[in-house]
C-alpha cells in the first residue's frame, strides 16, 4: 500500500516550532503521546534530538506514529552491517598536510548514468569530529539516478544535513513526508532521520552542495536591534512536509553513517511508513529568495554576518560552530565607498560556493558549482578586475546586484581539504588571481584635508 495524496504539500509554521500532520484522519493522538491502543494499530516512537534535560527553549523532538517500529527497519544482527569504504565521502579528522594557502576547487562534473546521491557525494573539506559532535563537513553531490530506483535509504547519526541543489530539482522522501527542493532553495534533514534523495519528475541530472553539521543544531540567529517583525530569514518561511506514508515490502538497503563510518545493511520493509507525526525536530525547506537582506544605506561594507540564514552555536557566546551565510540579489547604495568585499584576514574560516550567477568579489573567475576555502588568517579579497571596477564606480548611483546567489559556510575551525579534492579538483593557479591587483601607492599625492565624509549629509 502506498499513500501519496499529500506528498508534496507543505506545512506552514516556524523554524524550530511545532508542526502536526496526519495522512489518515485521526491517526495523530491528540490527548497523549503513547496511548495503550493507538489509532489504526500504529506504533508510537519518539525521535529526540537533544538530551532530555536540555532547556525547553532548545529541546527538539518528534513523535512518530508508524506502521512498524524502527527496530524492524534495522538489521537483527551486527554482522548485517557491512562497512562501506566510500571513495569520496569521508569524515575528519584528517592527518595529511594542509598548507596555509587559498584554495579553489572546480565544479564537480555531471556524472555518468546510474549514479545516485549516495554514490555521488564528494567531500571537499572538513573539520572537527563526528565522534566528538563538533565541526562540519563540506561536500558536493552529483546525481543521474534516484535512490528509489535501487531501494536505498540513508540514516546519518553523525550530522544534520543541509542540501543546496545548484542544478536540477530534488525529491526528498523522508519519514515525515516528501519535499521538492529546487535550486535557490535549501533542505535540512535532522540527524537520525531516514530519507531518500531522488530526481524530481522531469529532472535527468542534478548537482549541488551538501553540508554535514556535526555540532549543535541549527537555529535562526537572534536579531538584536534589527527588531522582531522581519529581517534575514523569517522562521515562518521554513516549511515542513505533510505526513505521507507507504507500506511496501521488498529488498531495500539502508546506508547508516555512524562515528564517521558508513555501513550498508538489508531491509525487508520501506522505512517511510510514518502515518502521523508531531514535533519540532523535522525536515524542512526554505526558499532563499525570501531572505530579507539588510545592507548599508550610507557608507562602507557591513560584515558578512549580516547575511546569516542559520547558525550552529558553541558554548561561547557569539562563537559559531558554523554560520550559513548567503549573498542574494540586493541593492548596494554605499556612497564614497569601495563596494566589493574588502581585503581581509579573519580568525574564522570560510568555505564559499556559488549557486547561481556571479560573485561580486570575483566576477570573472568564480563559476557556479565551484568552491573556495580561505582559512584562518589566510589573506584574501577581491581580484584585480573587481578592484578596478570598485575603484572606478560612480557611487552616487545605487547598484542592484541581480541574478546571483553565493553562500558561505563560516566556521571557527579551519577547513582541511581532502586528498581527493587536492588531487582531482584543486585549482593550483587560484592565488594568481591577485597578481593583477595594481600597486597604486604614491607618496606625492596627499589626501584632501580635511578628508571628506563617506556619506554626504547635504546636497554639496
XYZ file of N, CA and C in Angstrom, residues 286-425:
420
model
N 13.572 25.828 2.767
C 13.475 27.284 2.819
C 13.857 27.841 1.458
N 13.053 28.756 0.961
C 13.307 29.433 -0.308
C 14.174 30.651 -0.034
N 15.427 30.615 -0.480
C 16.360 31.701 -0.167
C 16.016 32.999 -0.881
N 15.080 32.948 -1.825
C 14.602 34.193 -2.437
C 13.752 35.003 -1.471
N 13.356 34.403 -0.354
C 12.567 35.106 0.664
C 13.447 35.797 1.700
N 14.755 35.629 1.603
C 15.668 36.235 2.568
C 15.593 37.754 2.473
N 15.382 38.413 3.615
C 15.330 39.877 3.660
C 16.723 40.404 3.945
N 17.429 40.801 2.889
C 18.801 41.270 3.032
C 18.823 42.654 3.658
N 19.790 42.862 4.521
C 19.986 44.155 5.177
C 21.377 44.646 4.815
N 21.475 45.917 4.432
C 22.738 46.436 3.913
C 22.895 47.885 4.337
N 24.081 48.425 4.144
C 24.295 49.830 4.455
C 23.523 50.720 3.478
N 23.019 51.819 3.981
C 22.428 52.847 3.118
C 23.194 54.154 3.262
N 24.378 54.081 3.859
C 25.225 55.268 3.953
C 26.593 54.971 3.339
N 27.491 54.329 4.097
C 28.843 54.118 3.575
C 29.435 52.825 4.135
N 30.512 52.399 3.501
C 31.282 51.214 3.873
C 30.496 49.916 3.674
N 31.132 48.820 4.037
C 30.663 47.474 3.715
C 30.434 46.729 5.024
N 29.205 46.272 5.320
C 28.985 45.560 6.577
C 29.692 44.212 6.589
N 29.904 43.673 7.779
C 30.457 42.330 7.892
C 29.476 41.319 7.294
N 29.995 40.200 6.734
C 29.095 39.234 6.077
C 28.107 38.573 7.031
N 28.348 38.649 8.333
C 27.423 38.050 9.293
C 26.027 38.654 9.202
N 25.907 39.830 8.569
C 24.588 40.446 8.407
C 23.698 39.622 7.475
N 24.292 38.653 6.769
C 23.543 37.830 5.828
C 23.394 36.380 6.315
N 23.433 36.166 7.622
C 23.346 34.822 8.181
C 21.919 34.286 8.101
N 21.783 33.082 7.550
C 20.486 32.400 7.481
C 20.296 31.503 8.695
N 21.296 30.666 8.989
C 21.231 29.717 10.092
C 22.579 29.682 10.797
N 22.552 29.387 12.085
C 23.778 29.271 12.862
C 23.739 28.023 13.727
N 24.894 27.412 13.873
C 25.112 26.342 14.849
C 26.098 26.894 15.861
N 25.634 27.114 17.096
C 26.439 27.822 18.081
C 27.314 26.878 18.908
N 28.300 27.449 19.554
C 29.090 26.749 20.560
C 28.686 27.285 21.930
N 29.350 26.800 22.973
C 29.036 27.265 24.327
C 29.563 28.671 24.589
N 30.434 29.172 23.702
C 30.955 30.534 23.849
C 30.027 31.517 23.140
N 29.441 32.486 23.825
C 28.517 33.421 23.176
C 29.163 34.109 21.975
N 28.451 34.072 20.853
C 28.916 34.733 19.647
C 29.881 33.935 18.807
N 30.344 32.791 19.295
C 31.291 31.970 18.545
C 30.542 30.798 17.943
N 30.490 30.748 16.628
C 29.697 29.732 15.947
C 30.540 28.512 15.609
N 29.959 27.339 15.826
C 30.494 26.150 15.189
C 30.398 26.320 13.679
N 29.295 26.940 13.245
C 29.077 27.164 11.815
C 28.025 28.238 11.617
N 28.291 29.185 10.739
C 27.292 30.136 10.245
C 27.063 29.862 8.767
N 25.794 29.776 8.382
C 25.437 29.646 6.970
C 24.983 31.019 6.493
N 25.767 31.597 5.578
C 25.582 32.976 5.121
C 25.308 32.955 3.622
N 24.400 33.801 3.159
C 24.160 33.897 1.717
C 24.359 35.338 1.243
N 24.633 35.461 -0.052
C 24.795 36.763 -0.708
C 23.803 36.809 -1.863
N 22.571 37.230 -1.568
C 21.498 37.197 -2.558
C 21.454 38.487 -3.379
N 20.569 38.562 -4.369
C 20.357 39.841 -5.059
C 19.958 40.922 -4.054
N 20.480 42.145 -4.261
C 20.240 43.222 -3.306
C 20.726 44.531 -3.910
N 20.285 45.612 -3.327
C 20.783 46.927 -3.712
C 22.030 47.254 -2.898
N 22.978 47.930 -3.526
C 24.146 48.446 -2.838
C 24.172 49.947 -3.060
N 23.989 50.686 -1.984
C 23.902 52.146 -2.099
C 25.034 52.860 -1.378
N 26.060 52.117 -0.944
C 27.159 52.740 -0.197
C 27.803 53.851 -1.020
N 27.903 55.025 -0.418
C 28.399 56.205 -1.121
C 29.850 56.483 -0.723
N 30.661 56.874 -1.715
C 32.051 57.196 -1.432
C 32.821 56.017 -0.870
N 32.404 54.811 -1.214
C 32.968 53.608 -0.607
C 33.357 52.600 -1.672
N 34.294 51.750 -1.322
C 34.656 50.610 -2.145
C 33.612 49.521 -1.876
N 32.764 49.246 -2.857
C 31.603 48.397 -2.622
C 31.876 46.894 -2.586
N 32.811 46.368 -3.373
C 33.070 44.927 -3.243
C 33.623 44.591 -1.863
N 33.624 43.305 -1.489
C 34.245 42.932 -0.211
C 35.699 43.382 -0.170
N 36.103 43.858 0.997
C 37.457 44.366 1.152
C 38.464 43.216 1.302
N 39.748 43.558 1.263
C 40.775 42.580 1.592
C 40.738 42.308 3.090
N 40.917 41.047 3.464
C 40.790 40.726 4.879
C 41.512 39.432 5.242
N 41.790 39.290 6.519
C 42.301 38.076 7.143
C 41.479 37.873 8.413
N 40.758 36.781 8.474
C 39.816 36.570 9.574
C 40.253 35.419 10.463
N 39.795 35.459 11.712
C 40.042 34.320 12.595
C 39.097 33.163 12.261
N 37.933 33.456 11.671
C 37.032 32.409 11.216
C 37.468 31.932 9.834
N 37.100 30.704 9.500
C 37.491 30.099 8.229
C 36.279 29.979 7.315
N 36.475 30.276 6.032
C 35.364 30.400 5.093
C 35.413 29.327 4.007
N 34.260 28.733 3.754
C 34.050 27.899 2.570
C 33.008 28.602 1.723
N 33.358 28.966 0.497
C 32.459 29.698 -0.390
C 31.956 28.784 -1.502
N 30.705 28.977 -1.897
C 30.133 28.303 -3.045
C 29.257 29.266 -3.821
N 28.990 28.938 -5.068
C 28.170 29.788 -5.935
C 27.073 28.942 -6.564
N 25.847 29.250 -6.230
C 24.704 28.508 -6.744
C 24.239 29.053 -8.088
N 24.307 30.374 -8.240
C 23.757 30.981 -9.458
C 24.465 32.295 -9.733
N 24.715 32.569 -11.022
C 25.206 33.874 -11.439
C 26.685 34.071 -11.184
N 27.045 35.280 -10.729
C 28.435 35.632 -10.461
C 28.555 36.160 -9.044
N 29.790 36.149 -8.538
C 30.078 36.673 -7.199
C 30.850 37.968 -7.372
N 30.432 39.029 -6.648
C 30.952 40.368 -6.918
C 32.447 40.514 -6.633
N 33.019 39.697 -5.750
C 34.444 39.827 -5.462
C 35.310 39.181 -6.540
N 34.726 38.242 -7.293
C 35.475 37.563 -8.370
C 34.513 37.288 -9.521
N 34.079 38.337 -10.201
C 33.012 38.186 -11.191
C 33.413 37.408 -12.437
N 34.697 37.306 -12.702
C 35.130 36.695 -13.961
C 35.681 35.279 -13.807
N 35.883 34.818 -12.572
C 36.622 33.564 -12.420
C 35.957 32.544 -11.504
N 34.971 32.945 -10.720
C 34.336 32.010 -9.787
C 33.053 31.499 -10.428
N 33.037 30.210 -10.776
C 31.940 29.635 -11.557
C 30.876 29.008 -10.670
N 29.614 28.992 -11.130
C 28.584 28.249 -10.392
C 28.992 26.787 -10.209
N 28.823 26.286 -9.001
C 29.220 24.927 -8.682
C 30.638 24.809 -8.142
N 31.436 25.871 -8.272
C 32.801 25.859 -7.759
C 32.808 26.149 -6.261
N 33.966 25.998 -5.642
C 34.118 26.232 -4.208
C 35.476 26.871 -3.951
N 35.570 27.606 -2.859
C 36.855 28.142 -2.428
C 36.927 28.086 -0.912
N 38.144 28.040 -0.418
C 38.387 27.995 1.026
C 39.436 29.039 1.374
N 39.115 29.852 2.386
C 40.065 30.802 2.943
C 40.090 30.561 4.451
N 41.114 29.880 4.906
C 41.211 29.506 6.305
C 41.689 30.662 7.175
N 41.722 30.411 8.459
C 42.008 31.461 9.425
C 43.306 32.213 9.104
N 43.169 33.540 9.055
C 44.268 34.466 8.836
C 44.957 34.295 7.477
N 44.309 33.580 6.557
C 44.816 33.496 5.192
C 44.299 34.706 4.418
N 45.156 35.526 3.832
C 44.692 36.753 3.168
C 43.885 36.439 1.909
N 42.839 37.217 1.703
C 42.025 37.068 0.502
C 41.193 38.332 0.319
N 40.481 38.391 -0.786
C 39.690 39.570 -1.100
C 39.396 39.632 -2.585
N 39.000 40.806 -3.093
C 38.613 40.925 -4.496
C 39.798 40.745 -5.434
N 39.512 40.204 -6.625
C 40.576 40.057 -7.613
C 40.802 41.389 -8.339
N 41.734 41.380 -9.269
C 42.118 42.624 -9.913
C 40.982 43.333 -10.626
N 40.144 42.571 -11.344
C 39.044 43.209 -12.073
C 38.010 43.787 -11.117
N 37.760 43.113 -9.982
C 36.811 43.642 -9.011
C 37.346 44.905 -8.346
N 38.666 44.951 -8.094
C 39.272 46.151 -7.525
C 39.120 47.320 -8.485
N 39.393 47.078 -9.752
C 39.303 48.148 -10.753
C 37.872 48.663 -10.854
N 36.919 47.734 -10.926
C 35.533 48.148 -11.048
C 35.054 48.898 -9.804
N 35.432 48.395 -8.620
C 35.006 49.041 -7.392
C 35.628 50.404 -7.182
N 36.841 50.601 -7.716
C 37.533 51.879 -7.563
C 36.984 52.933 -8.509
N 36.552 52.502 -9.696
C 36.110 53.460 -10.712
C 34.596 53.674 -10.722
N 33.842 52.927 -9.917
C 32.379 53.018 -9.945
C 31.886 54.384 -9.487
N 30.781 54.813 -10.069
C 30.109 56.041 -9.640
C 29.224 55.687 -8.450
N 29.706 55.948 -7.242
C 28.965 55.523 -6.051
C 27.837 56.478 -5.677
N 27.611 57.508 -6.471
C 26.422 58.334 -6.252
C 25.174 57.647 -6.809
N 25.398 56.563 -7.565
C 24.291 55.820 -8.174
C 24.164 54.459 -7.487
N 23.030 54.151 -6.881
C 22.857 52.812 -6.288
C 22.989 51.722 -7.349
N 23.512 50.581 -6.950
C 23.741 49.467 -7.857
C 22.941 48.255 -7.388
N 22.263 47.605 -8.326
C 21.491 46.419 -7.991
C 22.277 45.171 -8.374
N 22.596 44.356 -7.366
C 23.198 43.055 -7.632
C 22.063 42.087 -7.941
N 22.017 41.584 -9.155
C 20.912 40.726 -9.548
C 21.437 39.475 -10.230
N 20.584 38.455 -10.282
C 20.950 37.219 -10.930
C 22.109 36.510 -10.259
N 22.138 36.508 -8.922
C 23.248 35.902 -8.209
C 22.764 35.246 -6.931
N 23.436 34.212 -6.518
C 23.268 33.654 -5.178
C 24.540 32.886 -4.826
N 25.366 33.508 -3.997
C 26.546 32.860 -3.440
C 26.274 32.562 -1.971
N 27.079 31.685 -1.405
C 26.895 31.362 0.013
C 28.255 31.122 0.652
N 28.244 31.108 1.987
C 29.459 30.860 2.749
C 29.114 30.013 3.964
N 29.942 28.984 4.199
C 29.907 28.237 5.449
C 31.116 28.694 6.252
N 30.862 29.479 7.284
C 31.939 30.070 8.083
C 32.012 29.345 9.419
N 33.199 28.899 9.774
C 33.356 28.073 10.953
C 34.558 28.508 11.776
N 34.509 28.225 13.061
C 35.611 28.585 13.958
C 36.821 27.681 13.751
N 36.620 26.511 13.142
C 37.693 25.560 12.899
C 38.157 25.658 11.447
N 39.430 25.428 11.213
C 39.960 25.519 9.855
C 39.437 24.378 8.988
N 39.157 24.697 7.737
C 38.749 23.683 6.772
C 39.982 22.908 6.309
N 39.907 21.591 6.382
C 41.017 20.726 5.959
C 40.589 20.023 4.671
N 41.118 20.423 3.517
C 40.730 19.780 2.258
C 41.100 18.299 2.254
N 40.304 17.514 1.557
C 40.562 16.078 1.450
C 41.638 15.810 0.402
N 42.200 14.620 0.462
C 43.189 14.214 -0.534
C 42.564 14.210 -1.928
N 41.329 13.714 -2.032
C 40.669 13.673 -3.345
C 40.495 15.081 -3.912
N 40.046 16.013 -3.085
C 39.849 17.380 -3.569
C 41.168 17.993 -4.020
N 42.228 17.748 -3.265
C 43.525 18.333 -3.613
C 44.084 17.724 -4.895
N 43.858 16.432 -5.105
C 44.449 15.769 -6.260
C 43.606 15.873 -7.524
N 42.282 15.972 -7.370
C 41.406 15.900 -8.536
C 40.731 17.221 -8.901
N 40.510 18.113 -7.947
C 39.683 19.296 -8.200
C 40.391 20.613 -7.915
